[in-house]
GROMACS .gro file of C-alpha atoms in nm:
model
  283
    1UNK     CA    1   2.409  -0.293  -1.712
    2UNK     CA    2   2.328  -0.247  -1.341
    3UNK     CA    3   2.613  -0.160  -1.110
    4UNK     CA    4   2.450  -0.292  -0.792
    5UNK     CA    5   2.395  -0.651  -0.684
    6UNK     CA    6   2.065  -0.830  -0.683
    7UNK     CA    7   1.877  -0.772  -0.361
    8UNK     CA    8   1.745  -1.074  -0.175
    9UNK     CA    9   1.394  -0.988  -0.293
   10UNK     CA   10   1.505  -0.954  -0.656
   11UNK     CA   11   1.692  -1.284  -0.642
   12UNK     CA   12   1.382  -1.454  -0.504
   13UNK     CA   13   1.169  -1.319  -0.790
   14UNK     CA   14   1.406  -1.455  -1.054
   15UNK     CA   15   1.443  -1.785  -0.866
   16UNK     CA   16   1.065  -1.824  -0.852
   17UNK     CA   17   1.042  -1.756  -1.225
   18UNK     CA   18   1.293  -2.034  -1.296
   19UNK     CA   19   1.104  -2.270  -1.067
   20UNK     CA   20   0.776  -2.193  -1.240
   21UNK     CA   21   0.922  -2.249  -1.584
   22UNK     CA   22   1.106  -2.576  -1.530
   23UNK     CA   23   1.057  -2.693  -1.169
   24UNK     CA   24   1.419  -2.630  -1.065
   25UNK     CA   25   1.458  -2.503  -0.709
   26UNK     CA   26   1.747  -2.256  -0.677
   27UNK     CA   27   1.904  -2.224  -0.334
   28UNK     CA   28   2.081  -1.912  -0.216
   29UNK     CA   29   2.423  -2.066  -0.286
   30UNK     CA   30   2.348  -2.016  -0.655
   31UNK     CA   31   2.280  -1.644  -0.612
   32UNK     CA   32   2.625  -1.533  -0.745
   33UNK     CA   33   2.589  -1.754  -1.053
   34UNK     CA   34   2.236  -1.633  -1.126
   35UNK     CA   35   2.339  -1.271  -1.073
   36UNK     CA   36   2.636  -1.300  -1.310
   37UNK     CA   37   2.427  -1.461  -1.583
   38UNK     CA   38   2.148  -1.207  -1.542
   39UNK     CA   39   2.395  -0.918  -1.563
   40UNK     CA   40   2.549  -1.064  -1.881
   41UNK     CA   41   2.203  -1.096  -2.033
   42UNK     CA   42   2.118  -0.738  -1.938
   43UNK     CA   43   2.438  -0.613  -2.097
   44UNK     CA   44   2.347  -0.796  -2.418
   45UNK     CA   45   2.000  -0.637  -2.412
   46UNK     CA   46   2.129  -0.293  -2.310
   47UNK     CA   47   1.895  -0.311  -2.014
   48UNK     CA   48   1.986  -0.117  -1.697
   49UNK     CA   49   1.719  -0.219  -1.451
   50UNK     CA   50   1.651  -0.558  -1.290
   51UNK     CA   51   1.279  -0.487  -1.265
   52UNK     CA   52   1.252  -0.409  -1.635
   53UNK     CA   53   1.416  -0.741  -1.722
   54UNK     CA   54   1.198  -0.929  -1.476
   55UNK     CA   55   0.881  -0.783  -1.627
   56UNK     CA   56   1.003  -0.886  -1.972
   57UNK     CA   57   1.069  -1.238  -1.850
   58UNK     CA   58   0.743  -1.261  -1.657
   59UNK     CA   59   0.533  -1.205  -1.968
   60UNK     CA   60   0.486  -1.450  -2.254
   61UNK     CA   61   0.630  -1.222  -2.523
   62UNK     CA   62   0.998  -1.311  -2.467
   63UNK     CA   63   1.023  -1.694  -2.450
   64UNK     CA   64   1.384  -1.692  -2.568
   65UNK     CA   65   1.486  -1.474  -2.271
   66UNK     CA   66   1.332  -1.727  -2.032
   67UNK     CA   67   1.523  -2.003  -2.206
   68UNK     CA   68   1.852  -1.816  -2.168
   69UNK     CA   69   1.800  -1.765  -1.794
   70UNK     CA   70   1.709  -2.131  -1.745
   71UNK     CA   71   2.009  -2.247  -1.949
   72UNK     CA   72   2.232  -2.023  -1.740
   73UNK     CA   73   2.151  -2.190  -1.409
   74UNK     CA   74   2.092  -2.555  -1.500
   75UNK     CA   75   2.387  -2.789  -1.457
   76UNK     CA   76   2.480  -2.952  -1.789
   77UNK     CA   77   2.790  -3.133  -1.661
   78UNK     CA   78   2.798  -3.495  -1.763
   79UNK     CA   79   3.038  -3.779  -1.840
   80UNK     CA   80   3.056  -4.086  -2.059
   81UNK     CA   81   2.915  -4.408  -1.911
   82UNK     CA   82   2.821  -4.224  -1.593
   83UNK     CA   83   2.745  -4.466  -1.306
   84UNK     CA   84   2.889  -4.806  -1.389
   85UNK     CA   85   2.595  -4.986  -1.231
   86UNK     CA   86   2.356  -4.841  -1.486
   87UNK     CA   87   2.556  -4.979  -1.777
   88UNK     CA   88   2.582  -5.318  -1.608
   89UNK     CA   89   2.202  -5.312  -1.581
   90UNK     CA   90   2.167  -5.225  -1.949
   91UNK     CA   91   2.432  -5.462  -2.085
   92UNK     CA   92   2.362  -5.763  -1.862
   93UNK     CA   93   1.987  -5.751  -1.805
   94UNK     CA   94   1.771  -5.506  -1.999
   95UNK     CA   95   1.930  -5.507  -2.345
   96UNK     CA   96   1.991  -5.886  -2.364
   97UNK     CA   97   1.619  -5.948  -2.297
   98UNK     CA   98   1.509  -5.691  -2.554
   99UNK     CA   99   1.758  -5.815  -2.813
  100UNK     CA  100   1.638  -6.173  -2.762
  101UNK     CA  101   1.279  -6.057  -2.818
  102UNK     CA  102   1.385  -5.883  -3.140
  103UNK     CA  103   1.569  -6.191  -3.259
  104UNK     CA  104   1.273  -6.422  -3.188
  105UNK     CA  105   1.015  -6.191  -3.345
  106UNK     CA  106   0.836  -6.098  -3.023
  107UNK     CA  107   0.906  -5.730  -3.085
  108UNK     CA  108   1.016  -5.528  -3.386
  109UNK     CA  109   1.199  -5.237  -3.225
  110UNK     CA  110   1.333  -5.094  -2.899
  111UNK     CA  111   1.274  -4.735  -2.787
  112UNK     CA  112   1.487  -4.555  -2.527
  113UNK     CA  113   1.435  -4.203  -2.394
  114UNK     CA  114   1.727  -4.009  -2.249
  115UNK     CA  115   1.561  -3.717  -2.070
  116UNK     CA  116   1.782  -3.418  -1.986
  117UNK     CA  117   2.057  -3.548  -2.215
  118UNK     CA  118   2.277  -3.236  -2.185
  119UNK     CA  119   2.562  -3.250  -2.439
  120UNK     CA  120   2.482  -3.605  -2.549
  121UNK     CA  121   2.722  -3.831  -2.360
  122UNK     CA  122   2.440  -4.034  -2.205
  123UNK     CA  123   2.243  -4.127  -2.519
  124UNK     CA  124   2.560  -4.198  -2.715
  125UNK     CA  125   2.691  -4.416  -2.430
  126UNK     CA  126   2.362  -4.607  -2.436
  127UNK     CA  127   2.381  -4.650  -2.814
  128UNK     CA  128   2.739  -4.782  -2.794
  129UNK     CA  129   2.639  -5.021  -2.516
  130UNK     CA  130   2.351  -5.153  -2.727
  131UNK     CA  131   2.572  -5.209  -3.028
  132UNK     CA  132   2.822  -5.393  -2.810
  133UNK     CA  133   2.542  -5.611  -2.669
  134UNK     CA  134   2.417  -5.700  -3.017
  135UNK     CA  135   2.767  -5.803  -3.119
  136UNK     CA  136   2.807  -6.023  -2.812
  137UNK     CA  137   2.463  -6.179  -2.854
  138UNK     CA  138   2.538  -6.315  -3.198
  139UNK     CA  139   2.185  -6.231  -3.311
  140UNK     CA  140   2.138  -6.067  -3.654
  141UNK     CA  141   1.964  -5.755  -3.523
  142UNK     CA  142   1.909  -5.485  -3.786
  143UNK     CA  143   2.066  -5.145  -3.718
  144UNK     CA  144   1.729  -4.966  -3.703
  145UNK     CA  145   1.598  -5.189  -3.427
  146UNK     CA  146   1.698  -4.932  -3.164
  147UNK     CA  147   1.589  -4.570  -3.154
  148UNK     CA  148   1.694  -4.329  -2.881
  149UNK     CA  149   1.513  -4.003  -2.820
  150UNK     CA  150   1.738  -3.756  -2.638
  151UNK     CA  151   1.573  -3.444  -2.498
  152UNK     CA  152   1.685  -3.139  -2.306
  153UNK     CA  153   1.552  -2.796  -2.218
  154UNK     CA  154   1.870  -2.630  -2.346
  155UNK     CA  155   1.895  -2.562  -2.718
  156UNK     CA  156   2.266  -2.486  -2.677
  157UNK     CA  157   2.332  -2.828  -2.521
  158UNK     CA  158   2.127  -3.002  -2.791
  159UNK     CA  159   2.321  -2.835  -3.070
  160UNK     CA  160   2.646  -2.961  -2.920
  161UNK     CA  161   2.500  -3.308  -2.869
  162UNK     CA  162   2.364  -3.341  -3.220
  163UNK     CA  163   2.704  -3.246  -3.360
  164UNK     CA  164   2.857  -3.546  -3.186
  165UNK     CA  165   3.198  -3.380  -3.162
  166UNK     CA  166   3.394  -3.375  -2.837
  167UNK     CA  167   3.720  -3.230  -2.711
  168UNK     CA  168   4.006  -3.430  -2.562
  169UNK     CA  169   3.903  -3.303  -2.219
  170UNK     CA  170   3.543  -3.419  -2.267
  171UNK     CA  171   3.661  -3.757  -2.390
  172UNK     CA  172   3.881  -3.799  -2.083
  173UNK     CA  173   3.573  -3.802  -1.861
  174UNK     CA  174   3.461  -4.165  -1.861
  175UNK     CA  175   3.522  -4.269  -2.221
  176UNK     CA  176   3.676  -4.616  -2.237
  177UNK     CA  177   3.975  -4.642  -2.470
  178UNK     CA  178   3.841  -4.938  -2.670
  179UNK     CA  179   3.513  -4.756  -2.733
  180UNK     CA  180   3.701  -4.441  -2.834
  181UNK     CA  181   3.896  -4.641  -3.090
  182UNK     CA  182   3.591  -4.826  -3.220
  183UNK     CA  183   3.325  -4.555  -3.229
  184UNK     CA  184   3.506  -4.225  -3.288
  185UNK     CA  185   3.720  -4.071  -3.558
  186UNK     CA  186   3.936  -3.759  -3.562
  187UNK     CA  187   3.761  -3.448  -3.690
  188UNK     CA  188   3.908  -3.163  -3.892
  189UNK     CA  189   3.900  -2.945  -3.579
  190UNK     CA  190   4.121  -3.186  -3.385
  191UNK     CA  191   3.832  -3.320  -3.179
  192UNK     CA  192   3.671  -3.664  -3.165
  193UNK     CA  193   3.371  -3.719  -3.391
  194UNK     CA  194   3.130  -4.002  -3.307
  195UNK     CA  195   3.073  -4.230  -3.607
  196UNK     CA  196   2.757  -4.202  -3.814
  197UNK     CA  197   2.654  -4.556  -3.721
  198UNK     CA  198   2.602  -4.437  -3.364
  199UNK     CA  199   2.469  -4.091  -3.446
  200UNK     CA  200   2.190  -4.237  -3.657
  201UNK     CA  201   2.048  -4.415  -3.354
  202UNK     CA  202   1.985  -4.090  -3.163
  203UNK     CA  203   1.729  -3.818  -3.232
  204UNK     CA  204   1.753  -3.490  -3.039
  205UNK     CA  205   1.457  -3.277  -2.937
  206UNK     CA  206   1.412  -2.968  -2.720
  207UNK     CA  207   1.167  -3.047  -2.441
  208UNK     CA  208   1.051  -2.905  -2.108
  209UNK     CA  209   0.974  -3.211  -1.894
  210UNK     CA  210   0.705  -3.033  -1.691
  211UNK     CA  211   0.540  -2.816  -1.955
  212UNK     CA  212   0.551  -2.997  -2.287
  213UNK     CA  213   0.322  -3.282  -2.388
  214UNK     CA  214   0.534  -3.590  -2.329
  215UNK     CA  215   0.244  -3.822  -2.413
  216UNK     CA  216   0.297  -3.718  -2.775
  217UNK     CA  217   0.641  -3.882  -2.764
  218UNK     CA  218   0.484  -4.228  -2.742
  219UNK     CA  219   0.587  -4.522  -2.526
  220UNK     CA  220   0.938  -4.633  -2.436
  221UNK     CA  221   1.101  -4.955  -2.319
  222UNK     CA  222   1.364  -4.769  -2.114
  223UNK     CA  223   1.341  -4.416  -1.977
  224UNK     CA  224   1.655  -4.256  -1.833
  225UNK     CA  225   1.580  -3.950  -1.621
  226UNK     CA  226   1.894  -3.927  -1.413
  227UNK     CA  227   2.002  -3.649  -1.183
  228UNK     CA  228   1.706  -3.434  -1.281
  229UNK     CA  229   1.457  -3.469  -0.996
  230UNK     CA  230   1.720  -3.377  -0.736
  231UNK     CA  231   1.703  -3.017  -0.858
  232UNK     CA  232   1.322  -3.002  -0.849
  233UNK     CA  233   1.088  -2.902  -0.573
  234UNK     CA  234   0.913  -3.199  -0.413
  235UNK     CA  235   0.586  -3.113  -0.590
  236UNK     CA  236   0.754  -3.077  -0.929
  237UNK     CA  237   0.944  -3.402  -0.873
  238UNK     CA  238   0.621  -3.589  -0.794
  239UNK     CA  239   0.458  -3.442  -1.103
  240UNK     CA  240   0.757  -3.543  -1.315
  241UNK     CA  241   0.752  -3.907  -1.201
  242UNK     CA  242   0.380  -3.934  -1.263
  243UNK     CA  243   0.423  -3.795  -1.613
  244UNK     CA  244   0.707  -4.037  -1.687
  245UNK     CA  245   0.486  -4.332  -1.589
  246UNK     CA  246   0.262  -4.255  -1.885
  247UNK     CA  247   0.563  -4.290  -2.117
  248UNK     CA  248   0.661  -4.643  -2.013
  249UNK     CA  249   0.559  -4.959  -2.190
  250UNK     CA  250   0.405  -5.218  -1.960
  251UNK     CA  251   0.734  -5.407  -1.926
  252UNK     CA  252   0.948  -5.093  -1.945
  253UNK     CA  253   1.203  -4.960  -1.695
  254UNK     CA  254   1.250  -4.612  -1.551
  255UNK     CA  255   1.604  -4.540  -1.432
  256UNK     CA  256   1.686  -4.246  -1.205
  257UNK     CA  257   2.024  -4.120  -1.089
  258UNK     CA  258   2.238  -4.312  -0.842
  259UNK     CA  259   2.157  -4.062  -0.565
  260UNK     CA  260   1.785  -4.050  -0.643
  261UNK     CA  261   1.535  -4.279  -0.479
  262UNK     CA  262   1.162  -4.323  -0.510
  263UNK     CA  263   0.979  -4.559  -0.279
  264UNK     CA  264   0.723  -4.806  -0.415
  265UNK     CA  265   0.415  -4.622  -0.537
  266UNK     CA  266   0.118  -4.859  -0.529
  267UNK     CA  267  -0.073  -4.830  -0.853
  268UNK     CA  268   0.223  -4.672  -1.035
  269UNK     CA  269   0.578  -4.798  -0.971
  270UNK     CA  270   0.749  -5.103  -0.828
  271UNK     CA  271   1.111  -5.075  -0.711
  272UNK     CA  272   1.350  -5.330  -0.865
  273UNK     CA  273   1.726  -5.373  -0.836
  274UNK     CA  274   2.013  -5.539  -1.020
  275UNK     CA  275   2.350  -5.566  -0.850
  276UNK     CA  276   2.265  -5.272  -0.631
  277UNK     CA  277   2.137  -5.048  -0.911
  278UNK     CA  278   1.775  -4.948  -0.867
  279UNK     CA  279   1.517  -4.905  -1.139
  280UNK     CA  280   1.140  -4.887  -1.155
  281UNK     CA  281   0.874  -5.084  -1.337
  282UNK     CA  282   0.501  -5.025  -1.361
  283UNK     CA  283   0.280  -5.207  -1.112
   0.00000   0.00000   0.00000
């Protein structure tokens, strides 16, 4: 393990590698975090030289090492029902329309994509919201009418998400008490386990939003890509939004984070809003 800090030049090389792999732009404020994670990785590999590690990462022979560096610097913090306006949009506008179309035979299923799902709170929150909307609608909608694809670049985050088990601390971050009582049960480890009825609605998949073939995922009625583009370079962000457009059904909706904004893009997106929450439809 090296005993000296990353030089500015060395930090820049690793930062550029991360940017190339997943589009995330690392500023210098993240240098201590990146250095710590790199040093931990080097200790695990019994590597004593930054340049040796960089050359290993730069090649295509060690994809798992690249993944570990990327996982180390990407923010996976999330909460339940994050941004109240989004869930008002889903429960009051988007889901009621889609449920009505299911009930009247105008569509047979609903597909939602939660991109960058981290440890799973977003897709599970969406699934719970849908089930609540079906109950309130009074329509006899079959359980398999909704499918949620939840993707992330981090295998570690996906493993936690697919387990559907959360600590008391995690549950304290945004989980509403009546949903906790109705959709979770106590696990043998003393945590909260989401019920199978909700888990069955969500499929988890490892995916790099800029490098993998997202066209192969098919079309979606709702795409959630929240608080992702803010970490990208402007070029990577533009590329991401263009790629997401190919994943939307004609009447679908793309929803970004509350602090993210994309102006109208003639020929691609039209900006819409509901009670102050913005979303995007295809032009």
